[in-house]
Amino acid sequence: MFKADGSFLLTYRDISQTRRIDRMRSDFVANASHELRTPLASLRGFIETLEGPAKNDTKAQQKFFGIMHEQVTRMSRLVDDLLSLSRLELKSHIAPEDSVDLVPLLGHVRDSLQPLASDLDVTISLDVPEEPVFVQGDRDELIEVFENLIENACKYGQEGKKVDVRLTGKGGQAEATVSDYGPGIPAEHVPRITERFYRVNVEASRSKKGTGLGLAIVKHILTRHRARLLIHSEVGKGTVFTVRF
């Protein structure tokens, strides 16, 4: 700006944060669209086949309907996770006020995932104190956190045949660890695995019916709970997720 006295006034505004958010929003829309495009294209192809060449082929119809059901279920899971993220973002600044005992909560999660673990030939070991371990939180959201972590450990650490869940609590603080003994995560991927749609192995994730949003949801919930998620992994030795309240 030129002033009457012959001087100039220069103003600067840092827009790097705005551009970063815009870039994240653009990447998110692109990733979500890509994740939905694949099953939609698959459904369209099967419908066209059922209307044409396989119109009177009962055997082919049964096969295609099964695959179509899987694709619809995949899209449903993706939409549910996207809605969960949206709800969490709206209330991320509001800390939960309820008191939750993590001892029975972890027992509930272990029991609910037992059928999955049995199918995968994985044993879930639970080590919790005899006395209650209370944290300030939302019970349903904390169940979602540990369901995600333990389910991932069972699926992606399946080779190790076991998952150890351990809870400790002392002096108003609590720490829960979920350990698997699978292939581990290469070091370069660890800092990014809580990003939306980030996958260490895309095909492995999709084959295990992952949406790429589970750990992003975990991170958002723990941020709302003023808790931390720590990740330690060694290739060939397994991965440990630690939730520290």
Short mmCIF file of C-alpha atoms in Angstrom, two decimals:
data_model
loop_
_atom_site.label_atom_id
_atom_site.label_comp_id
_atom_site.label_asym_id
_atom_site.label_seq_id
_atom_site.Cartn_x
_atom_site.Cartn_y
_atom_site.Cartn_z
CA MET A 1 0.00 0.00 0.00
CA PHE A 2 1.41 3.41 -1.02
CA LYS A 3 0.98 6.23 1.51
CA ALA A 4 0.76 9.99 0.84
CA ASP A 5 4.09 10.62 2.57
CA GLY A 6 5.84 8.40 0.03
CA SER A 7 6.22 5.33 2.27
CA PHE A 8 4.92 1.84 1.68
CA LEU A 9 3.03 -0.46 4.02
CA LEU A 10 3.42 -4.17 3.44
CA THR A 11 1.20 -6.73 5.18
CA TYR A 12 1.75 -10.46 5.34
CA ARG A 13 -0.75 -13.17 6.11
CA ASP A 14 0.27 -16.76 6.72
CA ILE A 15 -2.13 -18.95 4.71
CA SER A 16 -0.11 -22.18 4.99
CA GLN A 17 -2.58 -23.65 7.52
CA THR A 18 -5.55 -22.78 5.30
CA ARG A 19 -3.87 -24.34 2.29
CA ARG A 20 -2.97 -27.44 4.30
CA ILE A 21 -6.60 -27.86 5.37
CA ASP A 22 -7.81 -27.32 1.80
CA ARG A 23 -5.32 -29.92 0.57
CA MET A 24 -6.44 -32.39 3.26
CA ARG A 25 -10.08 -31.81 2.32
CA SER A 26 -9.31 -32.33 -1.34
CA ASP A 27 -7.34 -35.51 -0.63
CA PHE A 28 -10.14 -36.79 1.60
CA VAL A 29 -12.81 -36.28 -1.08
CA ALA A 30 -10.58 -37.92 -3.69
CA ASN A 31 -9.85 -40.92 -1.46
CA ALA A 32 -13.49 -41.37 -0.43
CA SER A 33 -14.59 -41.16 -4.07
CA HIS A 34 -11.97 -43.72 -5.07
CA GLU A 35 -13.03 -46.13 -2.32
CA LEU A 36 -16.67 -45.91 -3.42
CA ARG A 37 -15.95 -46.00 -7.16
CA THR A 38 -14.51 -49.53 -7.13
CA PRO A 39 -17.49 -51.33 -5.53
CA LEU A 40 -19.96 -49.23 -7.54
CA ALA A 41 -18.22 -50.16 -10.80
CA SER A 42 -18.27 -53.79 -9.72
CA LEU A 43 -22.00 -53.66 -8.95
CA ARG A 44 -22.76 -52.01 -12.26
CA GLY A 45 -20.85 -54.69 -14.15
CA PHE A 46 -22.62 -57.52 -12.34
CA ILE A 47 -26.05 -55.95 -12.89
CA GLU A 48 -25.38 -55.59 -16.60
CA THR A 49 -24.23 -59.22 -16.75
CA LEU A 50 -27.31 -60.43 -14.88
CA GLU A 51 -29.53 -58.48 -17.25
CA GLY A 52 -27.71 -59.90 -20.27
CA PRO A 53 -25.50 -63.02 -20.63
CA ALA A 54 -26.35 -64.47 -17.20
CA LYS A 55 -30.07 -63.70 -17.37
CA ASN A 56 -31.03 -67.37 -17.32
CA ASP A 57 -27.91 -68.79 -15.64
CA THR A 58 -28.98 -69.68 -12.09
CA LYS A 59 -25.50 -70.80 -11.01
CA ALA A 60 -23.88 -67.57 -12.20
CA GLN A 61 -26.64 -65.53 -10.57
CA GLN A 62 -26.00 -67.10 -7.17
CA LYS A 63 -22.27 -66.38 -7.48
CA PHE A 64 -22.77 -62.79 -8.59
CA PHE A 65 -25.38 -62.03 -5.92
CA GLY A 66 -22.92 -63.19 -3.27
CA ILE A 67 -20.20 -60.88 -4.59
CA MET A 68 -22.67 -58.01 -4.94
CA HIS A 69 -23.70 -58.46 -1.31
CA GLU A 70 -20.03 -58.22 -0.25
CA GLN A 71 -19.57 -55.01 -2.24
CA VAL A 72 -22.71 -53.42 -0.77
CA THR A 73 -21.57 -54.40 2.73
CA ARG A 74 -18.18 -52.83 2.03
CA MET A 75 -19.79 -49.56 0.96
CA SER A 76 -22.06 -49.63 4.01
CA ARG A 77 -19.05 -50.02 6.33
CA LEU A 78 -17.28 -47.16 4.57
CA VAL A 79 -20.28 -44.82 4.85
CA ASP A 80 -20.74 -45.76 8.53
CA ASP A 81 -17.08 -44.96 9.24
CA LEU A 82 -17.31 -41.65 7.36
CA LEU A 83 -20.36 -40.68 9.41
CA SER A 84 -18.54 -41.66 12.61
CA LEU A 85 -15.62 -39.41 11.70
CA SER A 86 -17.96 -36.54 10.92
CA ARG A 87 -19.75 -36.87 14.27
CA LEU A 88 -16.44 -37.06 16.14
CA GLU A 89 -15.12 -33.93 14.46
CA LEU A 90 -18.23 -31.97 15.48
CA LYS A 91 -17.69 -32.73 19.17
CA SER A 92 -13.89 -33.06 19.25
CA HIS A 93 -13.60 -30.01 21.53
CA ILE A 94 -16.05 -31.41 24.09
CA ALA A 95 -14.40 -33.76 26.58
CA PRO A 96 -16.58 -36.64 27.89
CA GLU A 97 -17.72 -36.30 31.50
CA ASP A 98 -18.78 -39.85 32.41
CA SER A 99 -16.66 -42.19 34.53
CA VAL A 100 -15.93 -45.51 32.80
CA ASP A 101 -14.38 -48.62 34.33
CA LEU A 102 -12.00 -50.09 31.73
CA VAL A 103 -11.83 -53.52 33.43
CA PRO A 104 -15.30 -54.81 32.46
CA LEU A 105 -15.19 -52.78 29.23
CA LEU A 106 -12.14 -54.66 27.96
CA GLY A 107 -13.71 -57.96 29.04
CA HIS A 108 -16.79 -57.10 26.99
CA VAL A 109 -14.71 -56.25 23.93
CA ARG A 110 -12.68 -59.47 24.25
CA ASP A 111 -15.86 -61.55 24.49
CA SER A 112 -17.47 -59.82 21.51
CA LEU A 113 -14.40 -60.47 19.33
CA GLN A 114 -13.94 -64.07 20.47
CA PRO A 115 -15.81 -65.57 17.46
CA LEU A 116 -13.60 -63.62 15.04
CA ALA A 117 -10.46 -64.66 16.91
CA SER A 118 -11.54 -68.31 16.84
CA ASP A 119 -12.14 -68.14 13.08
CA LEU A 120 -8.63 -66.71 12.63
CA ASP A 121 -7.11 -69.25 15.07
CA VAL A 122 -5.96 -66.41 17.32
CA THR A 123 -6.05 -66.41 21.13
CA ILE A 124 -6.89 -63.15 22.90
CA SER A 125 -5.24 -62.96 26.31
CA LEU A 126 -6.60 -60.37 28.76
CA ASP A 127 -4.59 -59.17 31.78
CA VAL A 128 -6.45 -56.63 33.94
CA PRO A 129 -6.23 -55.57 37.61
CA GLU A 130 -8.68 -56.94 40.15
CA GLU A 131 -9.67 -53.43 41.23
CA PRO A 132 -11.54 -50.99 38.94
CA VAL A 133 -9.62 -48.68 36.62
CA PHE A 134 -11.75 -45.59 36.01
CA VAL A 135 -11.20 -43.01 33.29
CA GLN A 136 -13.27 -40.05 32.20
CA GLY A 137 -14.86 -41.02 28.91
CA ASP A 138 -17.70 -42.14 26.68
CA ARG A 139 -18.28 -45.88 27.07
CA ASP A 140 -19.49 -46.52 23.52
CA GLU A 141 -16.61 -44.58 21.99
CA LEU A 142 -14.03 -46.38 24.13
CA ILE A 143 -15.55 -49.72 23.13
CA GLU A 144 -15.09 -48.64 19.50
CA VAL A 145 -11.44 -47.78 20.19
CA PHE A 146 -10.55 -51.15 21.67
CA GLU A 147 -12.69 -53.09 19.19
CA ASN A 148 -10.71 -51.47 16.38
CA LEU A 149 -7.33 -52.09 17.99
CA ILE A 150 -7.97 -55.70 19.03
CA GLU A 151 -9.72 -56.61 15.78
CA ASN A 152 -6.81 -55.19 13.78
CA ALA A 153 -4.35 -57.12 15.96
CA CYS A 154 -6.26 -60.35 15.28
CA LYS A 155 -6.49 -59.75 11.53
CA TYR A 156 -3.10 -58.27 10.71
CA GLY A 157 -1.14 -60.13 13.39
CA GLN A 158 -2.84 -63.45 12.63
CA GLU A 159 0.49 -65.16 11.94
CA GLY A 160 1.50 -64.71 15.58
CA LYS A 161 -1.53 -66.74 16.75
CA LYS A 162 -2.10 -64.57 19.84
CA VAL A 163 -3.01 -61.06 20.95
CA ASP A 164 -2.17 -59.79 24.42
CA VAL A 165 -4.34 -57.08 25.99
CA ARG A 166 -3.00 -55.58 29.23
CA LEU A 167 -4.44 -52.85 31.43
CA THR A 168 -2.66 -51.01 34.25
CA GLY A 169 -3.90 -48.17 36.42
CA LYS A 170 -2.27 -46.15 39.15
CA GLY A 171 -2.57 -42.67 40.61
CA GLY A 172 -5.50 -41.61 38.45
CA GLN A 173 -3.73 -42.68 35.26
CA ALA A 174 -4.47 -45.68 33.06
CA GLU A 175 -2.65 -47.43 30.24
CA ALA A 176 -3.92 -50.19 27.97
CA THR A 177 -1.73 -52.08 25.51
CA VAL A 178 -2.76 -54.31 22.60
CA SER A 179 0.12 -56.47 21.34
CA ASP A 180 0.26 -58.82 18.39
CA TYR A 181 3.11 -61.02 17.17
CA GLY A 182 2.57 -60.78 13.45
CA PRO A 183 4.74 -59.41 10.63
CA GLY A 184 4.99 -55.91 12.10
CA ILE A 185 4.85 -52.55 10.34
CA PRO A 186 7.85 -51.05 8.51
CA ALA A 187 9.15 -47.96 10.33
CA GLU A 188 8.38 -45.57 7.46
CA HIS A 189 4.67 -46.40 7.65
CA VAL A 190 4.16 -46.09 11.43
CA PRO A 191 3.78 -42.27 11.58
CA ARG A 192 1.06 -42.34 8.91
CA ILE A 193 -1.13 -45.33 9.74
CA THR A 194 -3.66 -43.18 11.65
CA GLU A 195 -4.26 -41.05 8.55
CA ARG A 196 -7.56 -41.50 6.76
CA PHE A 197 -7.43 -44.17 4.05
CA TYR A 198 -3.72 -44.78 4.63
CA ARG A 199 -2.86 -48.44 4.23
CA VAL A 200 0.45 -50.25 4.59
CA ASN A 201 -0.79 -52.91 2.18
CA VAL A 202 -3.87 -51.97 0.14
CA GLU A 203 -4.74 -55.48 -1.06
CA ALA A 204 -4.27 -57.04 2.38
CA SER A 205 -6.46 -54.37 3.96
CA ARG A 206 -9.28 -54.82 1.47
CA SER A 207 -9.09 -58.61 1.64
CA LYS A 208 -9.57 -58.30 5.42
CA LYS A 209 -12.56 -55.98 4.81
CA GLY A 210 -10.84 -52.86 6.11
CA THR A 211 -12.08 -49.38 5.16
CA GLY A 212 -8.81 -47.57 5.87
CA LEU A 213 -10.59 -45.41 8.48
CA GLY A 214 -10.45 -47.51 11.65
CA LEU A 215 -7.29 -46.04 13.14
CA ALA A 216 -8.31 -42.52 12.10
CA ILE A 217 -11.49 -43.02 14.14
CA VAL A 218 -9.42 -44.33 17.07
CA LYS A 219 -7.18 -41.27 16.93
CA HIS A 220 -10.14 -38.85 16.84
CA ILE A 221 -11.86 -40.55 19.78
CA LEU A 222 -8.70 -40.53 21.88
CA THR A 223 -8.08 -36.88 21.04
CA ARG A 224 -11.55 -36.07 22.36
CA HIS A 225 -10.73 -38.09 25.49
CA ARG A 226 -7.45 -36.18 25.92
CA ALA A 227 -5.64 -39.51 25.62
CA ARG A 228 -2.63 -40.56 23.54
CA LEU A 229 -2.08 -43.40 21.08
CA LEU A 230 1.49 -44.72 20.96
CA ILE A 231 2.59 -47.22 18.32
CA HIS A 232 5.69 -49.40 18.46
CA SER A 233 6.40 -52.01 15.81
CA GLU A 234 9.27 -54.19 14.67
CA VAL A 235 9.22 -56.05 11.39
CA GLY A 236 9.02 -59.77 12.07
CA LYS A 237 8.21 -59.28 15.77
CA GLY A 238 4.81 -57.64 15.89
CA THR A 239 3.13 -54.38 16.88
CA VAL A 240 2.11 -52.79 20.18
CA PHE A 241 -0.59 -50.13 20.40
CA THR A 242 -0.65 -48.25 23.71
CA VAL A 243 -3.54 -46.08 24.84
CA ARG A 244 -2.45 -43.74 27.61
CA PHE A 245 -5.07 -41.77 29.58
#
